[in-house]
Structure formats: C-alpha cells, structure tokens
Coordinates of C-alpha atoms in Angstrom, one line a residue:
M1 CA 104.5 -40.8 -102.0
F2 CA 107.6 -38.7 -101.5
E3 CA 107.1 -35.0 -102.3
K4 CA 110.7 -33.7 -102.2
S5 CA 114.2 -34.8 -103.1
T6 CA 117.0 -35.2 -100.6
W7 CA 120.6 -34.3 -101.2
I8 CA 123.1 -36.2 -99.1
R9 CA 126.6 -34.7 -99.4
L10 CA 129.4 -36.9 -98.2
P11 CA 133.2 -36.8 -98.5
R12 CA 134.6 -38.3 -101.7
N13 CA 137.7 -39.8 -100.0
V14 CA 138.3 -40.9 -96.4
V15 CA 141.9 -42.0 -95.6
V16 CA 142.6 -43.4 -92.2
G17 CA 145.7 -45.1 -91.0
H18 CA 149.3 -44.8 -89.7
G19 CA 151.4 -42.2 -91.4
V20 CA 148.7 -41.0 -93.8
R21 CA 149.5 -37.4 -93.0
S22 CA 152.1 -37.7 -95.8
E23 CA 149.3 -38.6 -98.3
V24 CA 147.5 -35.2 -98.2
V25 CA 149.1 -34.1 -101.4
D26 CA 148.1 -37.3 -103.1
V27 CA 144.5 -36.8 -101.9
I28 CA 144.5 -33.3 -103.4
D29 CA 145.7 -34.7 -106.7
D30 CA 143.0 -37.3 -106.7
L31 CA 140.4 -34.6 -106.1
H32 CA 141.8 -32.6 -109.0
L33 CA 142.1 -29.5 -106.9
Q34 CA 144.4 -26.9 -108.3
G35 CA 145.7 -23.6 -107.1
R36 CA 147.0 -22.4 -103.7
P37 CA 145.6 -23.9 -100.5
L38 CA 145.0 -22.1 -97.3
F39 CA 145.8 -24.1 -94.2
V40 CA 143.5 -23.3 -91.2
T41 CA 145.1 -24.5 -88.0
S42 CA 145.8 -23.7 -84.3
P43 CA 149.1 -23.5 -82.5
T44 CA 149.8 -27.1 -81.4
P45 CA 148.4 -28.7 -84.6
R46 CA 150.5 -26.3 -86.6
E47 CA 153.7 -27.8 -85.2
V48 CA 152.5 -31.4 -85.1
A49 CA 150.9 -31.6 -88.6
A50 CA 150.5 -28.4 -90.5
A51 CA 154.2 -27.7 -90.8
P52 CA 155.2 -31.1 -92.1
I53 CA 152.2 -31.1 -94.5
A54 CA 153.2 -27.7 -95.8
A55 CA 156.7 -29.1 -96.4
D56 CA 155.1 -31.9 -98.5
F57 CA 153.2 -29.3 -100.6
E58 CA 156.3 -27.2 -101.1
A59 CA 158.2 -30.3 -102.3
A60 CA 155.4 -30.7 -104.9
G61 CA 155.9 -27.1 -106.0
I62 CA 152.9 -25.7 -104.1
E63 CA 153.3 -23.0 -101.5
P64 CA 150.4 -23.0 -99.1
A65 CA 149.2 -20.0 -97.1
I66 CA 148.7 -20.6 -93.4
V67 CA 146.4 -18.9 -90.9
T68 CA 146.6 -19.9 -87.2
I69 CA 143.5 -19.3 -85.0
E70 CA 143.4 -19.2 -81.2
E71 CA 139.7 -19.5 -80.6
A72 CA 136.6 -20.7 -82.5
T73 CA 134.7 -17.5 -83.0
F74 CA 132.8 -15.8 -85.8
D75 CA 135.6 -13.3 -85.9
A76 CA 138.0 -16.2 -86.6
V77 CA 135.7 -17.3 -89.5
E78 CA 135.8 -13.7 -90.9
R79 CA 139.6 -13.7 -90.5
V80 CA 139.9 -16.9 -92.5
I81 CA 137.6 -15.6 -95.2
E82 CA 139.6 -12.4 -95.5
T83 CA 142.9 -14.3 -95.6
A84 CA 141.6 -16.7 -98.3
E85 CA 140.5 -13.8 -100.4
A86 CA 143.8 -11.9 -99.9
E87 CA 145.9 -14.9 -100.7
E88 CA 143.7 -16.0 -103.6
A89 CA 143.3 -19.4 -102.1
A90 CA 141.6 -22.0 -104.2
Y91 CA 140.6 -24.4 -101.3
L92 CA 141.0 -24.7 -97.6
V93 CA 142.6 -27.4 -95.4
G94 CA 141.5 -27.6 -91.8
I95 CA 144.2 -29.1 -89.7
G96 CA 143.7 -29.6 -86.0
G97 CA 140.9 -30.3 -83.5
G98 CA 137.3 -29.2 -83.5
K99 CA 137.9 -25.5 -83.7
A100 CA 140.2 -25.4 -86.7
I101 CA 138.0 -27.9 -88.7
D102 CA 134.8 -26.1 -87.8
I103 CA 136.3 -22.7 -88.7
A104 CA 137.6 -24.0 -92.0
K105 CA 134.2 -25.7 -92.7
M106 CA 132.2 -22.5 -92.1
A107 CA 134.6 -20.3 -94.0
S108 CA 134.7 -22.7 -97.0
H109 CA 130.9 -22.7 -97.0
H110 CA 130.8 -18.9 -97.2
L111 CA 133.5 -18.8 -99.9
E112 CA 131.8 -21.6 -101.9
M113 CA 135.0 -23.5 -102.1
G114 CA 136.0 -27.0 -101.0
F115 CA 137.9 -28.0 -97.9
L116 CA 139.8 -31.0 -96.5
S117 CA 139.6 -32.2 -93.0
V118 CA 142.8 -33.3 -91.3
P119 CA 142.0 -34.0 -87.6
T120 CA 144.8 -34.1 -85.1
A121 CA 142.5 -35.2 -82.2
A122 CA 139.5 -37.5 -82.1
S123 CA 137.6 -35.0 -79.9
H124 CA 134.3 -34.5 -81.6
D125 CA 132.1 -35.6 -84.6
G126 CA 132.6 -32.5 -86.6
I127 CA 135.5 -34.2 -88.4
L128 CA 133.2 -35.2 -91.3
S129 CA 129.8 -33.6 -90.6
N130 CA 127.9 -30.9 -92.4
R131 CA 127.6 -28.8 -89.2
G132 CA 129.9 -26.2 -87.6
S133 CA 129.7 -25.2 -84.0
V134 CA 131.0 -21.8 -82.8
P135 CA 130.5 -20.0 -79.5
N136 CA 128.8 -16.6 -79.7
G137 CA 128.8 -14.6 -76.5
D138 CA 127.2 -16.8 -73.8
S139 CA 125.7 -19.3 -76.3
R140 CA 126.9 -21.7 -79.0
H141 CA 125.5 -21.8 -82.5
S142 CA 125.3 -24.9 -84.7
V143 CA 125.5 -23.7 -88.3
A144 CA 124.8 -25.6 -91.5
A145 CA 127.8 -26.0 -93.8
E146 CA 129.3 -28.3 -96.4
P147 CA 131.0 -31.5 -95.4
P148 CA 134.7 -31.9 -96.4
L149 CA 135.7 -33.1 -99.8
A150 CA 138.0 -35.6 -98.1
V151 CA 139.2 -36.6 -94.6
V152 CA 142.8 -37.6 -93.9
A153 CA 143.1 -39.0 -90.3
D154 CA 146.6 -40.2 -89.2
T155 CA 146.0 -42.6 -86.4
G156 CA 149.6 -42.1 -85.2
I157 CA 148.9 -38.4 -84.6
L158 CA 145.5 -39.1 -83.1
A159 CA 146.9 -41.6 -80.7
D160 CA 149.5 -39.1 -79.5
A161 CA 146.8 -36.4 -78.8
P162 CA 146.0 -35.6 -75.1
W163 CA 144.0 -38.5 -73.7
E164 CA 141.2 -36.2 -72.4
L165 CA 140.5 -35.1 -76.0
T166 CA 140.0 -38.7 -77.1
T167 CA 137.7 -39.5 -74.1
A168 CA 135.7 -36.4 -75.0
G169 CA 135.3 -37.7 -78.5
C170 CA 134.1 -41.1 -77.1
A171 CA 131.7 -39.4 -74.8
D172 CA 130.3 -37.3 -77.6
I173 CA 129.6 -40.5 -79.6
I174 CA 128.1 -42.4 -76.6
S175 CA 125.7 -39.5 -76.2
N176 CA 124.2 -40.4 -79.6
Y177 CA 122.1 -43.0 -77.7
T178 CA 120.0 -40.3 -76.0
A179 CA 120.1 -38.0 -79.0
V180 CA 118.3 -40.6 -81.1
M181 CA 115.8 -41.3 -78.2
D182 CA 114.9 -37.6 -78.3
W183 CA 114.6 -37.6 -82.0
R184 CA 112.2 -40.5 -82.0
L185 CA 110.2 -38.9 -79.2
A186 CA 110.0 -35.7 -81.2
K187 CA 108.9 -37.7 -84.3
R188 CA 106.1 -39.3 -82.3
L189 CA 104.9 -36.2 -80.5
K190 CA 105.7 -33.3 -82.8
D191 CA 106.0 -35.1 -86.2
V192 CA 109.5 -33.7 -86.9
E193 CA 111.3 -34.9 -90.0
Y194 CA 113.0 -38.2 -89.2
S195 CA 115.3 -40.6 -90.9
E196 CA 115.3 -44.2 -89.7
Y197 CA 118.6 -44.9 -91.5
A198 CA 120.4 -41.9 -90.0
A199 CA 119.0 -42.8 -86.5
A200 CA 120.1 -46.5 -86.9
L201 CA 123.6 -45.5 -88.0
S202 CA 124.0 -43.0 -85.1
E203 CA 122.7 -45.6 -82.6
M204 CA 124.9 -48.3 -83.9
T205 CA 127.9 -46.0 -83.6
A206 CA 127.2 -45.4 -80.0
E207 CA 126.7 -49.2 -79.4
I208 CA 130.1 -49.9 -80.9
L209 CA 131.9 -47.6 -78.4
V210 CA 129.9 -48.8 -75.4
D211 CA 130.6 -52.5 -76.3
N212 CA 134.3 -51.8 -76.9
A213 CA 134.9 -49.2 -74.2
D214 CA 137.2 -51.5 -72.2
L215 CA 139.5 -51.7 -75.3
I216 CA 139.9 -48.0 -75.7
R217 CA 143.2 -47.0 -74.0
P218 CA 145.7 -44.1 -74.1
G219 CA 148.4 -44.2 -76.8
L220 CA 147.0 -47.1 -78.7
E221 CA 146.5 -46.6 -82.5
E222 CA 143.9 -49.3 -82.5
S223 CA 141.9 -47.2 -80.0
A224 CA 142.4 -44.1 -82.2
W225 CA 141.1 -46.1 -85.2
V226 CA 138.0 -47.3 -83.4
V227 CA 137.1 -43.8 -82.1
T228 CA 137.8 -42.0 -85.4
K229 CA 135.7 -44.4 -87.4
A230 CA 132.9 -43.9 -84.9
L231 CA 133.2 -40.1 -85.1
M232 CA 133.1 -40.3 -88.9
S233 CA 130.0 -42.6 -88.8
S234 CA 128.3 -40.0 -86.6
G235 CA 129.1 -37.3 -89.1
V236 CA 127.7 -39.3 -91.9
A237 CA 124.5 -39.8 -89.9
M238 CA 124.1 -36.0 -89.6
S239 CA 124.8 -35.5 -93.3
I240 CA 122.1 -38.1 -94.2
A241 CA 119.6 -36.5 -91.8
G242 CA 120.5 -33.0 -93.0
S243 CA 120.6 -31.8 -89.4
S244 CA 122.4 -32.5 -86.1
R245 CA 119.4 -34.5 -84.8
P246 CA 121.2 -37.9 -84.9
A247 CA 123.8 -36.6 -82.5
S248 CA 122.3 -33.8 -80.5
G249 CA 119.4 -33.9 -78.1
A250 CA 118.8 -32.9 -74.5
E251 CA 122.3 -33.8 -73.5
H252 CA 123.6 -31.2 -75.9
L253 CA 121.2 -28.5 -74.6
F254 CA 122.5 -29.3 -71.2
S255 CA 126.1 -28.9 -72.4
H256 CA 125.4 -25.6 -74.2
Q257 CA 123.8 -24.2 -71.0
L258 CA 126.9 -25.3 -69.0
D259 CA 128.9 -23.3 -71.5
R260 CA 126.9 -20.2 -70.5
L261 CA 127.0 -20.8 -66.8
A262 CA 130.5 -22.2 -66.4
P263 CA 132.4 -21.3 -69.6
G264 CA 135.6 -23.3 -70.1
A265 CA 135.0 -25.6 -67.1
A266 CA 135.0 -28.8 -69.1
L267 CA 135.3 -30.2 -72.6
H268 CA 132.1 -30.3 -74.8
G269 CA 132.2 -34.1 -75.1
H270 CA 132.6 -34.7 -71.4
Q271 CA 129.6 -32.4 -70.7
V272 CA 127.3 -34.1 -73.1
G273 CA 128.4 -37.5 -71.7
V274 CA 127.2 -36.5 -68.2
G275 CA 124.1 -35.0 -69.8
S276 CA 123.4 -38.2 -71.6
I277 CA 123.4 -40.2 -68.3
M278 CA 120.6 -38.0 -66.9
S279 CA 118.7 -37.9 -70.2
A280 CA 118.8 -41.7 -70.4
Y281 CA 117.4 -41.9 -66.9
L282 CA 114.5 -39.5 -67.9
H283 CA 113.7 -41.8 -70.9
G284 CA 113.8 -45.1 -69.0
G285 CA 114.1 -44.6 -65.3
D286 CA 115.9 -47.3 -63.3
R287 CA 115.2 -49.8 -66.0
G288 CA 116.9 -47.7 -68.7
I289 CA 120.4 -47.8 -70.1
W290 CA 121.7 -44.9 -68.1
R291 CA 123.9 -47.2 -66.0
D292 CA 125.4 -48.7 -69.2
I293 CA 126.2 -45.2 -70.4
R294 CA 127.7 -44.2 -67.1
D295 CA 129.8 -47.4 -66.8
A296 CA 131.1 -47.0 -70.4
L297 CA 132.1 -43.4 -69.7
A298 CA 133.8 -44.4 -66.5
S299 CA 135.8 -47.2 -68.2
I300 CA 137.4 -44.7 -70.6
D301 CA 138.2 -42.2 -67.8
A302 CA 135.5 -39.8 -68.9
P303 CA 133.7 -37.8 -66.2
T304 CA 130.4 -39.1 -64.9
T305 CA 129.8 -36.6 -62.1
A306 CA 129.6 -32.8 -61.7
A307 CA 132.7 -32.9 -59.5
E308 CA 134.7 -34.6 -62.2
L309 CA 133.5 -32.0 -64.7
G310 CA 134.8 -29.3 -62.3
I311 CA 131.2 -27.9 -61.9
D312 CA 129.3 -27.4 -58.7
D313 CA 126.0 -29.2 -58.0
E314 CA 123.9 -26.0 -58.2
T315 CA 125.2 -25.2 -61.6
V316 CA 124.1 -28.6 -62.9
I317 CA 120.6 -28.0 -61.4
E318 CA 120.4 -24.6 -63.0
A319 CA 121.5 -26.0 -66.4
L320 CA 118.9 -28.8 -66.2
T321 CA 116.0 -26.4 -65.4
T322 CA 116.8 -23.8 -68.0
C323 CA 118.5 -25.6 -71.0
H324 CA 115.2 -26.3 -72.8
E325 CA 115.0 -22.6 -73.6
I326 CA 118.2 -22.6 -75.7
R327 CA 116.7 -23.6 -79.0
D328 CA 113.4 -24.8 -80.5
R329 CA 114.2 -28.5 -80.4
Y330 CA 111.8 -30.9 -78.7
T331 CA 113.5 -33.4 -76.3
I332 CA 112.7 -35.4 -73.3
L333 CA 112.9 -32.1 -71.3
G334 CA 109.7 -30.9 -73.0
D335 CA 108.9 -27.4 -71.7
G336 CA 111.3 -27.7 -68.8
M337 CA 112.0 -29.4 -65.5
N338 CA 111.3 -27.9 -62.1
E339 CA 114.1 -27.8 -59.5
R340 CA 112.8 -30.7 -57.5
A341 CA 112.7 -33.0 -60.6
A342 CA 116.1 -31.9 -61.8
R343 CA 117.7 -32.5 -58.3
E344 CA 116.1 -36.0 -58.2
V345 CA 117.5 -37.1 -61.6
A346 CA 120.9 -35.7 -60.9
T347 CA 121.0 -37.4 -57.5
K348 CA 119.6 -40.7 -58.6
T349 CA 122.2 -41.0 -61.4
G350 CA 125.0 -39.9 -59.1
V351 CA 125.8 -36.8 -61.1
I352 CA 125.5 -34.8 -57.9
S353 CA 125.9 -36.0 -54.3

C-alpha cells in the first residue's frame, strides 16, 4: 500500500526543430504568460539567440530585460533575483548553455515564478530537469528547483555550437548507465527510494546514444536532434524520480572531486564520461559494459583517458580515493577505495597509463 503521494512536475510544452527560436513568443502566448520577461543569458548566447529573441518580443510590443552572467555562482543567482525584482519581471527565460539555464532555474524557484529554457548547446541534462548545479568554493552543489514551463530547442543553433559541448552532453547521457547501476545497488543495500520507471527511462536514454554513437557528427542537425531528445529524456527521468539519482552516481562524485582538485581542466560531461568507464568496470569487471561505454565515447570524440581530459594520473587516483566523501549518496565506491584498488581500475580501463 502506498503511503504518500508523488508530484511529478514536467514542462507543458517542448518545441524542438530547425528555426524554432522564432517561436518563443508563440510559446509564451500559449502558456498565457503576461508581463515583462527577464532574459538570463551569457555573452556568446546573447549574440546568437537572446538578441534576436528580444527583437521578436519587441516586435510583439514586449520589451524584455536582459541580464548577462559570466559564471554560474550563487552570487549570479542573487544578481538575477535582484534584477528580476528591480525590473518587475513576471517570468524568466534562460537562454544559453548549462550555466544560464541553471541560474535562471534556481532564481525562478526562489522568486516563485515560471521560466522557459532555451538551450544554445546540448551540453548537459539540465535543459529540462528539476535540478540546478552551481559551484561553491571548491565543491559543486546540486539544488532542487522547478523544471521549466517550456523548452524551445532550435536544432540549427545547437548544431552550430562548439562540438566539444555536444560531446560533453553525449558523455553526460552515456554515464546514466552507471548512475542507474549505483541507484539499484543503493536500493538493494540501503533501501533508498527507487523508481523503476525513472531508472528504465534513464537507462534507455543512455542505450540510444551508445547504439547511435557512430551517427553523431559535428554540424549535423540530425545529431543535435538525437542528443537533445536524449538530454530531455534524462531530465524527465530526474523529475519523475524527484532527485538526480537516475543520472548521477559514482561517476558524478568523481567529476565533482576533479572540479576541486583540477578546477576548469575539463568539461563536466567529459569528466563523468571517464568516471563512468571506471565505475562500470567496478560493477562488472572485465565482463561488464565498460568497454562499450569507452568505445561509444571514443567514437564521438569524447575523452576516455586522463591525458585527454588534461588531468595527470595522480589527480585521477586522488579523486577516486576521496570522492566518496563528497556527499551522502551510496554508490559502488561504498566507503571508499584504497590507492592500490584505484590505480588498478584506472590502469585496467586505460584511463591512466
């Protein structure tokens, strides 16, 4: 017998396709949102998407306010909140990559107002999810928030984004494999709350990318379409679960620790991809799927080694042996690895030489 209700919050509209940037005003009308919007963006996305979208709003008789952020920080969230209040904004529109959308998401949650997600790069699964991730000092915090009211993803813009951002998004999705393995393990050993539906959706999303990795190529809108749909499915899985569990396990702990030890060395998605190779080995040894994960990452030009991440071998070992301390989330790492075990898994999988 179920003892509690579950609220699953999902976007009302998801618009994906070529040239749909010009449909943002129509999406706003369909949502019956009124008043002045505040656009939250960053420098390059402001030129590529925010400026033309602002022109569309002005043509419709609406003058948006715009705030440009340089970094994803809690100070940036406060700045957006203060700007929204000063400009008497009625809703927010996050236009850009992960940082702009996460900042808009977190600010809208605090302000208790809706926001739209308009991604300009398929770089991470926060496009649609109910989680925001912001660095804080030498760590990164994943914060609960509301998912967007709508997502407008222009595949033309996404296909033109730097290729490394797309490969980072792919790697982030492929790492769902090991996130779900960790979630199931935690269910068996620690009886954590678990959703079979969310786990299956997350796993299927990773499988789609692994099975179609050889079709994902730079500059192709078809590739942008496949990756964006996968990122959105991952976001839906997190909203269903009510946590980041379907897409975050030991591989994310590893990445967060790398952020502390070698800040800015590599993109988040690339780090979790490499972490997923090693996590998969820990789950299954030589008979596991770690080779499939490694080969899929390699086929889309994503890093599979420490050297390709721009990180030295000893930093990888330190991250592996200490990342279990980052948060109270049970994974295959348990209460930690010793240095010898960490070096063995990293060497066996080719992550270090």
